[in-house]
Amino acid sequence: MSAIIDGRPVVPGGGSLRPLGIGEVEITGGFWGDRQVVNSSATIAHCHDWMERLGWVGNFRAAKEGRLPQDRNGVVFTDSDVYKLMEAAAWESGRSDSKDAEARFVDLAQIIASVQESDGYLNTVFGRPGQPGRYTDLEWGHELYCYGHMLQAAVARARSGTTDLFVEVARRAADHVCETFGRGGIERVGGHPEIELGLVELARLTGEERYLNQAALFVDRRGHHTLADIHRGRSYFQDDVPLRRQEAFTGHAVRALYLAAGAVDVAVETEDEALLETIIEQWEHTVARRTYLTGGMGSHHDGERFGDDFVLPPDRAYSETCAGIASVMLSWRLLLATGESRFADLAERTLYNVVATSPAPDGRSFFYANPLHQRVPGAVPSPDAVSNRASSSLREPWFAVSCCPTNVARTFASLGAYLATVDREGLQLHQYANSRITTSLDDGRRVGVEVTTAYPNDGRISIRVTETGDGPWSLTLRIPEWAAGTWLIDQGTRRSVGPGNASLERSFAVGDQIELELPMAPRWTVPDPRIDSIRGCVAVEQGPLVLCVESVDLPEGRDVGSVRVDSGQALEVKGDMVVANGRLVDVDDQRWPYSDSGGVSTSIDSPVHMVPYYRWATRGPATMRVWIPTDGSAADR
Ligand SMILES: [Zn+2]
């Protein structure tokens, strides 16, 4: 690890906790380490290859050579995918010193820098002869959205240790945005939030306050009908009601969550307690009533949007991968602001069950939508085909709208920065991964720990102190909300700790061992009865993982629709599966599927095997379900 790398996507000027970056937290293996290796060795190149092949990188070359608009390829916001790839490459270069990632970043930066206009404007869709004028389509044009990702990529570059050309490009673009959209300029917002996040972080990086002020303007301007009343309504892009007056996240899920994350950044920098409190209340409402068991958000395919409270149908779950990533970004910011473990709890749930579900084990195909029930086995996509549909039934190599793969890539490359923090008292571990953590406390003392674990396949987490200054400090460990009955073993003393933050405050010595034993027995989970679409069903969870039934584990010819489980009986672990007692039911076809009896059915007793949801569809086409109808007592209410 390089000592000079800051390596943090988010560096708040205030709040409860100070994040540690990829220069201080090295993931060394295990569940997340494996994914970082695949991301580095396959996904980043895969994304880059597709964007070359489809001409999305070529759009910048065409701009340089005066071949636009005739040679423009892809949807209106493909520039943003190139920026997200650059962000991934920047973190990867900083994290692993990857020469491959470094070369990709530098090449792309050179092409892009060469097409920036003298006033800082940079976009491949607007402003040239034959193209629509700049900012003539704020509803759908995505210019500000693209800048947001450009700014985040530049911040990643600078915080990975290199302040070069691209950081200057981003500054010029940000200056241009402030000049164009400041007071007295175009007093409107863009249809897709994201610029807010980029501007605040660039302000934090450079100390340039006008970027922060512009982000605050964008946050408060939204909701005042500066965008047109489109067919989906202004709620689609959160322009119907000012953010401060919303009760829950609504509209397009990724838009809503990026906006909320940017608003937290603004609130923290401007010490706007009321705004922070509003976002926390919206988060609480959304988590309590609009979130899938997986942590997934957004239940409507139409408009990729949040449904009303308790509209969470498993088979129609949209749960876009990007919405999961945006939710992790928001939770991380709220954790830093408050220090409250509930935000890390949701981040963990979402990372394991949405973000980790998206990429195939080889890192070369992806889920865009993440439904909790697949009724029809999917068709194996061609490795050469671009999917025009987000709701594909198996992981696809690429999409016409390909926001998700590059979002996964940048998240995995920077994942080390989401594990640990420090505050005045000591070091906090929020997510458990094989890792080496070394940092300085606020008083300058050096501390370090090494975390070793097979989590989430095993609940034992060993933490060895590798560095410590004199005198006491506190080591705080997050106990997940599902982990009642966790044991904490310190210097031979064993004590039970409840969910929340468990702190050890004492003088440590190098070599001290602290162990956590999280209860990993599989457990039945019963939904709130107001979620009508899964009433009478149960799910199984194990540690942070949501499990599912897949048809490949059923007798030949059987479909997951025939499965019933007895939730009154205990679950058993067999190898890497969990087994429940249950039945397989045959229902006779009827001419009309409604009657006084519900139809005739027969059944046979059968064990029901379950696997982690993140692994589903890695063994070929299958039907799958998370929520299973029960014969037992747990869901009878
Ligand atoms: Zn996406």
XYZ file of C-alpha atoms and ligand atoms in Angstrom:
638
model
C 0.000 0.000 0.000
C 1.220 3.444 -0.759
C 1.508 5.837 2.132
C 0.573 8.791 -0.030
C -2.782 7.505 -1.220
C -5.783 9.094 0.408
C -8.129 6.782 -1.443
C -11.516 7.907 -0.153
C -14.550 8.512 -2.386
C -16.142 10.666 0.327
C -14.282 12.994 2.687
C -16.772 14.938 4.806
C -15.649 18.109 6.504
C -17.715 17.227 9.573
C -19.837 14.473 11.067
C -19.160 11.690 13.548
C -16.653 9.449 11.797
C -13.635 9.950 9.563
C -13.481 7.434 6.720
C -10.357 5.449 5.934
C -9.285 5.096 2.328
C -7.831 2.388 0.144
C -4.381 3.564 1.183
C -5.217 2.558 4.760
C -7.511 -0.437 4.241
C -6.258 -3.261 2.067
C -8.669 -6.098 1.325
C -6.442 -9.171 1.264
C -8.759 -11.963 0.126
C -12.001 -13.749 0.881
C -15.429 -12.884 -0.472
C -14.661 -9.277 -1.377
C -10.998 -9.843 -2.156
C -11.992 -12.404 -4.781
C -14.359 -9.893 -6.350
C -11.722 -7.195 -6.410
C -9.374 -9.543 -8.265
C -12.029 -10.409 -10.859
C -12.913 -6.738 -11.181
C -9.294 -5.846 -11.783
C -8.456 -8.718 -14.109
C -11.710 -8.964 -16.083
C -14.507 -6.451 -15.483
C -12.613 -3.228 -16.120
C -11.220 -4.524 -19.424
C -14.620 -6.007 -20.315
C -16.330 -2.625 -19.858
C -13.622 -0.822 -21.780
C -13.733 -3.339 -24.656
C -17.501 -2.982 -25.012
C -17.337 0.790 -24.970
C -14.676 0.735 -27.658
C -16.602 -1.764 -29.715
C -19.844 0.232 -29.552
C -18.130 3.517 -30.230
C -18.816 5.114 -26.858
C -15.143 5.954 -26.391
C -15.065 6.671 -30.124
C -17.586 9.450 -29.592
C -14.826 11.486 -27.978
C -12.438 10.684 -30.839
C -15.126 11.668 -33.322
C -15.556 14.941 -31.446
C -11.838 15.601 -31.674
C -11.785 14.855 -35.390
C -14.910 16.862 -36.203
C -17.011 13.809 -37.101
C -19.970 14.640 -34.858
C -22.886 14.382 -34.950
C -22.800 11.874 -37.827
C -20.512 9.391 -36.057
C -22.119 9.530 -32.607
C -23.014 6.155 -31.095
C -25.121 5.032 -28.155
C -27.715 6.630 -25.921
C -27.436 10.228 -24.813
C -25.528 9.549 -21.580
C -22.796 7.134 -22.705
C -20.149 9.750 -21.821
C -21.014 9.004 -18.179
C -20.171 5.317 -18.597
C -16.725 6.220 -19.861
C -16.287 8.435 -16.781
C -17.436 5.638 -14.474
C -14.926 3.307 -16.123
C -12.273 5.965 -15.516
C -13.284 6.191 -11.877
C -12.919 2.411 -11.588
C -9.519 2.544 -13.310
C -8.349 5.381 -11.047
C -9.238 3.504 -7.858
C -7.795 0.284 -9.261
C -4.531 1.946 -10.216
C -4.300 3.420 -6.721
C -5.391 0.246 -4.973
C -3.300 -2.382 -6.709
C -0.796 -0.300 -8.659
C -2.263 -1.913 -11.797
C -0.336 -0.757 -14.846
C -3.238 -1.871 -17.005
C -5.726 0.332 -15.162
C -3.270 3.225 -15.156
C -2.782 3.004 -18.923
C -6.516 2.885 -19.540
C -7.072 5.979 -17.410
C -4.295 7.988 -19.040
C -5.401 7.089 -22.581
C -9.004 8.041 -21.924
C -8.016 11.251 -20.143
C -5.981 12.373 -23.128
C -8.774 11.798 -25.622
C -11.373 13.479 -23.423
C -9.209 16.462 -22.507
C -8.647 17.150 -26.187
C -12.342 17.767 -26.826
C -13.073 20.086 -23.912
C -14.181 23.449 -25.211
C -12.469 26.660 -24.170
C -15.203 27.562 -21.680
C -15.066 24.141 -20.000
C -18.080 22.589 -21.728
C -17.627 18.911 -22.588
C -20.265 16.603 -24.026
C -20.519 14.550 -27.205
C -24.247 15.057 -27.847
C -24.882 18.787 -27.743
C -23.612 22.079 -29.015
C -22.001 21.305 -32.371
C -23.421 22.258 -35.746
C -26.136 19.721 -36.469
C -26.559 18.863 -32.782
C -29.124 20.308 -30.384
C -27.903 23.349 -28.490
C -26.320 23.064 -25.079
C -28.783 22.636 -22.230
C -31.780 22.623 -24.554
C -33.033 19.349 -23.096
C -32.436 19.438 -19.356
C -35.124 16.803 -18.820
C -33.393 14.063 -20.828
C -30.058 15.440 -22.033
C -28.015 14.270 -19.025
C -25.247 16.871 -19.497
C -25.101 17.695 -15.779
C -25.347 14.005 -14.903
C -22.330 13.266 -17.099
C -20.344 16.051 -15.425
C -21.163 14.533 -12.050
C -19.497 11.274 -13.033
C -16.597 13.144 -14.624
C -16.028 15.009 -11.360
C -16.166 11.818 -9.309
C -13.636 10.188 -11.648
C -11.327 13.184 -11.276
C -11.643 13.071 -7.486
C -10.796 9.367 -7.602
C -7.735 10.187 -9.692
C -6.508 12.874 -7.327
C -7.204 10.805 -4.227
C -5.390 7.844 -5.765
C -2.243 9.902 -5.729
C -2.113 11.638 -9.113
C -3.287 15.174 -9.722
C -2.922 15.462 -13.465
C -4.632 16.582 -16.628
C -8.028 15.069 -15.893
C -8.356 16.834 -12.573
C -7.857 20.096 -14.455
C -10.472 19.054 -17.017
C -12.942 18.467 -14.176
C -12.171 21.809 -12.565
C -12.782 23.639 -15.814
C -16.052 21.759 -16.289
C -17.133 22.534 -12.720
C -16.283 26.223 -13.198
C -18.347 26.188 -16.375
C -21.311 24.621 -14.516
C -21.108 27.236 -11.768
C -20.958 30.062 -14.300
C -23.821 28.652 -16.357
C -26.166 27.465 -13.601
C -25.350 29.902 -10.808
C -27.653 32.680 -9.654
C -28.660 34.774 -12.636
C -27.770 31.959 -15.040
C -29.952 29.047 -16.083
C -31.811 28.655 -12.806
C -32.900 25.075 -13.433
C -31.752 21.541 -12.639
C -30.834 18.534 -14.771
C -33.217 15.603 -15.147
C -30.862 13.142 -13.448
C -29.204 14.128 -10.163
C -25.515 13.235 -9.757
C -23.795 16.577 -10.371
C -24.457 17.387 -6.695
C -22.225 14.515 -5.523
C -19.447 15.460 -7.915
C -19.495 19.150 -7.048
C -19.372 18.635 -3.282
C -16.538 16.154 -3.526
C -14.574 18.418 -5.870
C -15.132 21.235 -3.372
C -13.783 18.995 -0.624
C -10.786 18.110 -2.768
C -9.917 21.606 -3.934
C -11.288 23.814 -1.172
C -13.243 25.711 -3.830
C -16.407 26.836 -2.060
C -18.322 27.825 -5.189
C -18.672 24.145 -6.122
C -20.344 23.434 -2.800
C -22.603 26.464 -3.166
C -23.641 25.311 -6.621
C -24.453 21.827 -5.302
C -26.576 23.384 -2.563
C -28.370 25.474 -5.186
C -29.153 22.364 -7.239
C -30.496 20.533 -4.165
C -32.815 23.349 -3.200
C -33.837 24.235 -6.738
C -35.194 20.754 -7.429
C -38.880 20.332 -6.706
C -39.854 23.756 -8.017
C -40.997 22.629 -11.470
C -38.047 23.902 -13.460
C -38.328 20.715 -15.528
C -41.213 19.957 -17.863
C -44.196 17.909 -16.747
C -43.258 14.728 -18.641
C -45.555 11.783 -19.236
C -44.325 10.088 -16.062
C -44.846 13.278 -14.096
C -42.242 15.478 -12.443
C -41.994 13.026 -9.555
C -39.927 10.835 -11.886
C -37.006 13.250 -11.483
C -37.946 14.509 -8.003
C -39.017 17.888 -9.380
C -42.592 17.707 -8.078
C -41.985 18.548 -4.418
C -38.882 20.144 -2.828
C -36.613 17.552 -1.222
C -37.086 19.099 2.206
C -40.816 18.423 2.000
C -40.648 14.807 0.787
C -41.619 12.034 3.229
C -39.945 9.124 1.475
C -37.772 8.458 -1.539
C -39.982 8.578 -4.610
C -39.714 8.503 -8.367
C -36.817 6.997 -10.317
C -34.855 5.124 -7.668
C -31.299 5.884 -8.804
C -32.171 9.544 -9.263
C -33.779 9.732 -5.814
C -30.857 8.022 -4.076
C -28.100 10.007 -5.817
C -30.007 13.167 -4.936
C -30.349 12.131 -1.292
C -26.644 11.221 -1.101
C -25.691 14.594 -2.585
C -28.042 16.330 -0.164
C -26.330 14.614 2.782
C -22.999 15.899 1.473
C -24.412 19.423 1.235
C -26.005 19.153 4.692
C -22.761 18.002 6.307
C -20.635 20.714 4.668
C -23.096 23.525 5.408
C -24.016 22.202 8.871
C -27.642 22.083 7.787
C -29.053 19.843 10.521
C -32.613 20.198 9.255
C -31.708 18.895 5.804
C -29.761 15.964 7.273
C -32.663 15.106 9.569
C -35.096 15.209 6.652
C -33.012 12.775 4.624
C -32.715 10.441 7.618
C -36.509 10.464 8.026
C -36.966 9.702 4.328
C -34.426 6.900 4.635
C -36.302 5.465 7.640
C -39.620 5.567 5.815
C -38.135 4.008 2.703
C -36.329 1.253 4.589
C -39.440 0.415 6.613
C -41.885 0.343 3.696
C -40.217 0.430 0.289
C -37.205 -1.855 0.451
C -36.817 -5.490 -0.570
C -35.348 -8.107 1.757
C -32.186 -7.960 -0.351
C -31.845 -4.230 0.304
C -32.985 -3.649 -3.278
C -34.932 -0.486 -4.020
C -37.404 0.382 -6.749
C -40.317 -1.940 -7.479
C -41.692 -0.502 -10.713
C -40.176 -1.390 -14.076
C -42.002 1.519 -15.637
C -39.924 4.527 -14.730
C -37.488 2.346 -12.757
C -39.138 3.811 -9.720
C -40.151 3.375 -6.128
C -43.658 2.071 -5.582
C -46.030 3.222 -2.878
C -45.555 1.846 0.621
C -45.533 -1.976 0.729
C -45.671 -2.341 -3.052
C -42.848 -4.878 -3.145
C -43.823 -7.674 -5.546
C -40.984 -10.201 -5.719
C -41.517 -11.256 -9.351
C -41.783 -7.684 -10.581
C -38.972 -6.354 -8.422
C -36.870 -3.982 -10.464
C -34.225 -3.438 -7.810
C -31.695 -2.029 -10.219
C -28.069 -2.761 -9.438
C -27.320 0.979 -9.649
C -30.057 1.706 -7.104
C -28.369 -0.768 -4.762
C -25.038 0.977 -5.267
C -26.650 4.384 -4.771
C -28.235 3.103 -1.565
C -24.816 1.957 -0.309
C -23.400 5.397 -1.167
C -26.216 7.053 0.788
C -25.918 4.699 3.762
C -22.168 5.283 3.923
C -22.662 9.047 4.040
C -25.313 8.731 6.766
C -23.046 6.411 8.763
C -20.203 8.937 8.580
C -22.538 11.745 9.597
C -24.160 9.955 12.546
C -22.018 6.986 13.557
C -25.188 4.856 13.741
C -24.750 1.187 12.887
C -28.151 0.837 11.195
C -26.728 2.532 8.117
C -23.860 0.033 7.905
C -26.416 -2.749 8.406
C -28.309 -1.743 5.278
C -25.076 -1.256 3.355
C -24.013 -4.803 4.251
C -27.365 -6.288 3.256
C -27.293 -4.432 -0.053
C -23.661 -5.210 -0.848
C -24.089 -8.968 -0.395
C -27.538 -9.343 -1.911
C -27.763 -6.718 -4.660
C -24.300 -5.500 -5.635
C -22.592 -8.913 -5.378
C -25.501 -10.526 -7.245
C -25.063 -8.432 -10.352
C -21.766 -9.667 -11.826
C -21.237 -13.278 -12.891
C -18.341 -15.065 -11.166
C -16.133 -14.288 -14.175
C -16.995 -10.572 -14.022
C -18.097 -10.470 -17.660
C -21.894 -10.408 -17.452
C -24.305 -8.587 -15.195
C -27.791 -8.338 -13.808
C -29.339 -4.932 -14.305
C -32.608 -5.734 -12.514
C -32.590 -8.027 -9.500
C -36.025 -9.664 -9.091
C -36.702 -11.940 -6.112
C -38.745 -14.403 -8.142
C -38.024 -15.669 -11.651
C -40.973 -17.581 -13.100
C -39.512 -18.562 -16.467
C -36.009 -19.960 -17.013
C -33.944 -17.399 -18.866
C -32.342 -17.790 -22.248
C -28.540 -17.912 -22.339
C -27.457 -14.655 -23.970
C -24.834 -14.548 -26.654
C -21.532 -13.228 -25.303
C -21.537 -10.909 -28.327
C -25.031 -9.491 -27.929
C -26.068 -6.184 -26.449
C -29.251 -6.486 -24.401
C -31.860 -3.881 -25.135
C -33.776 -4.867 -22.043
C -32.809 -4.129 -18.485
C -35.042 -6.877 -17.129
C -33.109 -9.765 -18.611
C -33.559 -13.216 -17.128
C -29.874 -14.141 -17.029
C -26.786 -11.992 -16.634
C -26.012 -10.185 -19.894
C -22.567 -9.142 -21.158
C -23.657 -5.609 -21.971
C -26.720 -3.376 -22.257
C -27.818 -0.620 -24.570
C -28.179 1.359 -21.329
C -25.165 0.082 -19.461
C -25.034 2.066 -16.266
C -24.741 -0.974 -13.995
C -21.503 -2.743 -15.074
C -19.304 0.340 -14.687
C -21.037 1.176 -11.422
C -20.118 -2.279 -10.090
C -16.546 -1.787 -11.332
C -16.001 1.527 -9.554
C -17.622 0.227 -6.363
C -15.502 -2.922 -6.158
C -12.291 -1.032 -6.942
C -12.941 1.352 -4.046
C -14.630 -1.104 -1.674
C -11.814 -0.980 0.877
C -12.867 2.597 1.596
C -16.256 1.429 2.910
C -15.026 -0.840 5.711
C -13.585 1.245 8.535
C -13.430 4.675 10.151
C -11.758 6.475 13.026
C -12.950 9.054 15.507
C -11.484 10.732 18.595
C -11.826 7.535 20.633
C -10.421 5.003 18.225
C -11.026 2.694 15.282
C -14.384 1.359 14.056
C -14.910 -1.690 11.849
C -18.238 -1.591 9.975
C -17.852 -4.370 7.400
C -15.913 -7.589 7.861
C -13.485 -8.643 5.176
C -10.011 -10.132 5.166
C -8.056 -6.946 5.449
C -5.084 -5.067 6.807
C -5.925 -1.694 8.301
C -3.338 0.841 9.396
C -4.050 4.448 10.213
C -3.517 7.282 12.638
C -5.994 8.257 15.326
C -6.945 11.910 15.619
C -4.256 12.402 18.269
C -1.611 11.106 15.878
C -1.096 7.654 17.402
C -0.612 4.878 14.853
C -2.933 1.892 15.114
C -3.364 -1.173 12.956
C -5.333 -4.401 12.846
C -5.459 -7.428 10.621
C -8.869 -9.021 10.053
C -9.081 -12.701 9.122
C -12.385 -14.390 8.361
C -14.292 -16.675 6.029
C -17.338 -14.431 6.467
C -20.075 -14.614 5.209
C -19.583 -18.382 4.974
C -18.523 -18.490 8.610
C -19.315 -16.214 11.551
C -15.879 -16.217 13.142
C -13.954 -12.980 12.708
C -10.434 -12.667 14.120
C -8.882 -9.277 14.654
C -5.192 -9.060 15.517
C -3.631 -5.813 16.658
C -0.634 -5.097 14.432
C 0.217 -1.590 15.538
C -0.698 0.486 18.591
C 0.389 3.656 20.311
C 0.679 4.032 24.082
C -2.372 4.360 26.266
C -5.967 3.312 25.797
C -8.051 3.644 22.681
C -11.250 2.004 21.607
C -11.842 -0.663 19.003
C -15.489 -0.644 17.954
C -17.063 -3.546 16.105
C -20.435 -3.421 14.388
C -22.743 -6.237 15.457
C -25.327 -6.630 12.651
C -28.997 -6.225 13.507
C -29.670 -9.907 12.796
C -26.825 -11.058 15.054
C -28.375 -11.274 18.524
C -26.336 -13.813 20.484
C -22.953 -12.743 19.135
C -19.918 -13.582 21.293
C -17.014 -11.214 21.722
C -13.809 -12.812 23.000
C -11.084 -10.496 24.254
C -8.007 -11.684 26.182
C -9.719 -14.955 26.990
C -12.854 -13.290 28.311
C -16.037 -14.188 26.517
C -19.099 -11.973 26.646
C -22.355 -11.743 24.790
C -22.921 -8.562 22.781
C -26.127 -7.358 21.181
C -26.715 -5.704 17.819
C -25.238 -2.235 17.467
C -21.718 -1.102 18.175
C -19.605 -3.120 20.638
C -16.586 -1.221 21.910
C -13.436 -2.363 23.650
C -11.611 0.460 25.328
C -8.239 -0.348 26.766
C -4.523 -0.256 26.103
C -3.699 -2.730 23.357
C -0.461 -4.565 22.635
C 0.773 -5.740 19.264
C -0.422 -9.318 18.802
C -3.591 -8.952 20.895
C -6.350 -11.121 19.473
C -10.009 -10.199 19.517
C -12.600 -12.595 18.175
C -16.204 -12.192 17.165
C -18.517 -15.157 16.771
C -21.604 -14.134 14.845
C -24.534 -16.595 14.917
C -24.722 -18.081 11.432
C -27.545 -20.576 11.865
C -30.043 -20.103 9.023
C -33.240 -18.390 10.131
C -36.805 -17.980 8.948
C -37.883 -14.480 8.000
C -41.531 -13.422 7.904
C -42.697 -10.335 5.996
C -44.869 -7.500 7.251
C -48.416 -8.642 6.386
C -49.033 -5.342 4.611
C -46.746 -6.512 1.795
C -49.672 -8.305 0.137
C -47.671 -9.859 -2.660
C -45.739 -12.138 -0.259
C -48.319 -12.693 2.478
C -48.248 -16.345 3.514
C -44.651 -16.723 2.390
C -41.390 -16.952 4.292
C -37.777 -16.462 3.333
C -34.563 -17.877 4.750
C -31.558 -15.809 5.702
C -28.158 -16.891 6.909
C -25.909 -14.248 8.353
C -26.053 -11.297 5.958
C -27.155 -13.493 3.062
C -30.653 -13.861 1.669
C -31.228 -17.379 0.340
C -33.362 -18.619 -2.549
C -34.711 -21.799 -4.097
C -33.542 -22.528 -7.627
C -35.148 -25.036 -9.962
C -31.770 -26.650 -10.724
C -31.924 -28.053 -7.171
C -35.422 -29.517 -7.633
C -36.287 -32.910 -9.132
C -36.245 -32.961 -12.937
C -39.080 -30.997 -14.502
C -40.083 -29.253 -11.292
C -40.505 -25.528 -11.051
C -40.064 -23.299 -7.983
C -43.807 -22.579 -8.156
C -44.455 -26.040 -6.739
C -42.384 -25.571 -3.575
C -43.908 -25.257 -0.104
C -41.899 -25.178 3.124
C -42.748 -25.999 6.709
C -41.493 -22.983 8.601
C -42.459 -24.585 11.892
C -39.456 -26.872 11.594
C -35.761 -26.164 11.976
C -33.475 -25.491 9.026
C -30.441 -27.630 8.416
C -27.073 -26.718 6.876
C -25.739 -29.262 4.370
C -22.481 -28.258 2.721
C -22.991 -24.877 1.110
C -26.771 -25.257 1.068
C -29.565 -24.872 3.594
C -32.314 -27.479 3.660
C -35.899 -27.081 4.853
C -38.658 -29.636 5.195
C -41.333 -29.061 2.619
C -43.495 -30.385 -0.159
C -43.762 -30.253 -3.908
C -47.290 -29.494 -5.020
C -49.038 -30.238 -8.291
C -52.044 -28.090 -9.089
C -54.406 -29.267 -11.821
C -54.864 -26.811 -14.655
C -58.271 -25.185 -14.737
C -60.111 -23.387 -17.506
C -60.672 -20.504 -15.122
C -58.153 -20.120 -12.277
C -60.711 -19.009 -9.677
C -63.183 -21.222 -7.889
C -64.723 -22.018 -4.526
C -61.952 -24.529 -3.801
C -58.842 -23.048 -5.420
C -58.442 -26.133 -7.563
C -57.276 -29.671 -6.942
C -53.763 -30.310 -5.843
C -51.629 -33.227 -4.815
C -48.296 -33.141 -3.104
C -45.317 -35.166 -2.021
C -43.007 -34.470 0.882
C -39.602 -33.248 -0.193
C -36.555 -31.540 1.250
C -36.144 -28.014 -0.136
C -32.575 -26.896 -0.874
C -31.602 -23.250 -0.801
C -28.531 -21.326 -1.954
C -27.402 -17.728 -1.446
C -29.337 -15.380 -3.695
C -26.150 -13.749 -4.986
C -25.216 -17.086 -6.585
C -28.460 -17.617 -8.447
C -28.349 -18.221 -12.197
C -24.692 -19.200 -12.107
C -25.571 -22.818 -12.981
C -27.554 -22.147 -16.136
C -31.147 -21.101 -16.759
C -33.414 -21.638 -13.766
C -36.549 -20.490 -12.085
C -35.905 -18.975 -8.657
C -37.729 -17.596 -5.672
C -36.762 -15.970 -2.386
C -40.229 -15.890 -0.807
C -41.723 -19.361 -0.445
C -45.315 -20.283 0.450
C -45.417 -21.971 3.831
C -47.383 -24.723 5.492
C -45.981 -23.828 8.866
C -46.941 -21.419 11.582
C -44.454 -18.607 11.200
C -46.311 -16.752 8.478
C -49.840 -17.550 9.681
C -50.859 -14.131 10.801
Zn -27.814 0.758 -13.660
